[in-house]
Amino acid sequence: MNIIDIINKTKRHQELSDEEISWLINAYTSGDIADYQMSSWLMAVCLNGLSERETIIMTKAMRDSGDVLDLSCIGGITADKHSTGGVGDKTSLIIGPAAAACGVYIPKMSGRGLGHTGGTIDKLESINGFQTELSFDKFAEIVGKTGFSIISQSGNLCPADKKIYSLRNASGTVDSIPLICASIMSKKLALNADCILLDVKYGSGAFMKKYEDAVQLGRLMEKVGISAGKKCRAVITDMNSPLGKNIGNALEVREAVEVLQNKSQGRLYELCIELTANILELAGKGELTVCRKAAEEAISSGKALEIFSKTVELQGGDPRIADDVTLLPQAKYSFAVKAPENMRLSAVNSEEIGMTSLILGAGRTEKDDDIDMTAGIVMEHEQGECISEGETIMTLYSSVCSDFSEAAHRAVSALTMERC
Ligand code: URA
């Protein structure tokens, strides 16, 4: 086989055979195909797409480029949840313990934040002492004990994706539905849980700006998961405005704990119940309505909070944060953005809020940048609420930036206000 024929076929809208796709992924991963040739093929995919069959074969070849975990030692039904990312998305910290409280094991590997979106691993590392790099045996042991653990992606999982993803970043070939699908699903299939729930976001703060694209990506990922023998479902959710009121690492852990303490019932809580119920249904725990009740009960009974606290302790973190969120790191500086007149908060643009949080120090522009765990934003009002002149709309926090002028300007540009 040869790479020029493969590039030409995709360029001419001709389908590749299963063997050609597997050869391409293996040869690129082992260094037998040059970056400039692979990026040429990736660009052809961006422009012309791949068929469903080609995407399935590509995903499986990427999965098989490294280890595929054997979770059978956990001894029960396992489920994985993936969100395509957004602003203020701390759902994994709530859904994991809630589903575990209902008898489904949640072994989860997560990533770090980049750009305007946050990452679960960064959020967890804001808890004093919390270890996100554990051996597979330790990870499986914690999941077996509490039902839930989250670690960073480690070991030899999907080396093909690592190489292809960084090449896509450097060659303007990230925004392709089949390539995004293969990248996400190869990692999910390598983790190898029995059930996979995909939370596909659309809107200003999401990868997919358009609802139709999120639907297309979600359907394709479902087909890939099912073809690999998984119970797999995609739900499409709104990321036009941030999820919940806190954005930033320690601030998001704080809000997740407040939901687990049953103190917060807004859009974040509702979404967590819905996603947990979908996991439970996929795992065979009954009809969706029964599973919703079970998810609500997991939180109202305090069982999910107890599981969260035990997992934090077993991963080396301070479990007292489950009772007292003030033990989470606090910012040195804060700044209140006030309403200049009586107004209604009609929209909050999540991408702009994510960028504000980045300016405050909560995120990274480059992969290896340091981040300020205490930085971020607390939205003091929900979308649609009326705010009186002089009232605080949002509070900005940082320990690295004491001059809030740029961040405040950016934050205000995220808001659409109407007189009321
Ligand atoms: N997340 C991934 O892991 N891969 C992509 O291609 C996009 C988002």
GROMACS .gro file of C-alpha atoms and ligand atoms in nm, residues 82 84 161 165 168 174 179-181 183-184 187 207, ligand 1:
model
   21
   82HIS     CA    1  -1.789   1.191   2.792
   84THR     CA    2  -1.743   1.728   2.428
  161ASP     CA    3  -0.478   0.963   1.870
  165TYR     CA    4  -0.452   1.503   1.741
  168ARG     CA    5  -0.454   1.814   1.349
  174VAL     CA    6  -0.947   1.977   1.391
  179LEU     CA    7  -1.197   1.298   1.276
  180ILE     CA    8  -1.346   1.430   1.603
  181CYS     CA    9  -1.556   1.114   1.629
  183SER     CA   10  -1.047   1.079   1.824
  184ILE     CA   11  -1.305   1.076   2.104
  187LYS     CA   12  -1.021   0.674   2.369
  207PHE     CA   13  -1.672   2.271   1.980
  421URA     N1   14  -1.176   1.604   2.184
  421URA     C1   15  -1.097   1.504   2.142
  421URA     O1   16  -1.052   1.421   2.220
  421URA     N2   17  -1.069   1.497   2.010
  421URA     C2   18  -1.115   1.585   1.919
  421URA     O2   19  -1.086   1.572   1.802
  421URA     C3   20  -1.197   1.689   1.966
  421URA     C4   21  -1.227   1.696   2.098
   0.00000   0.00000   0.00000
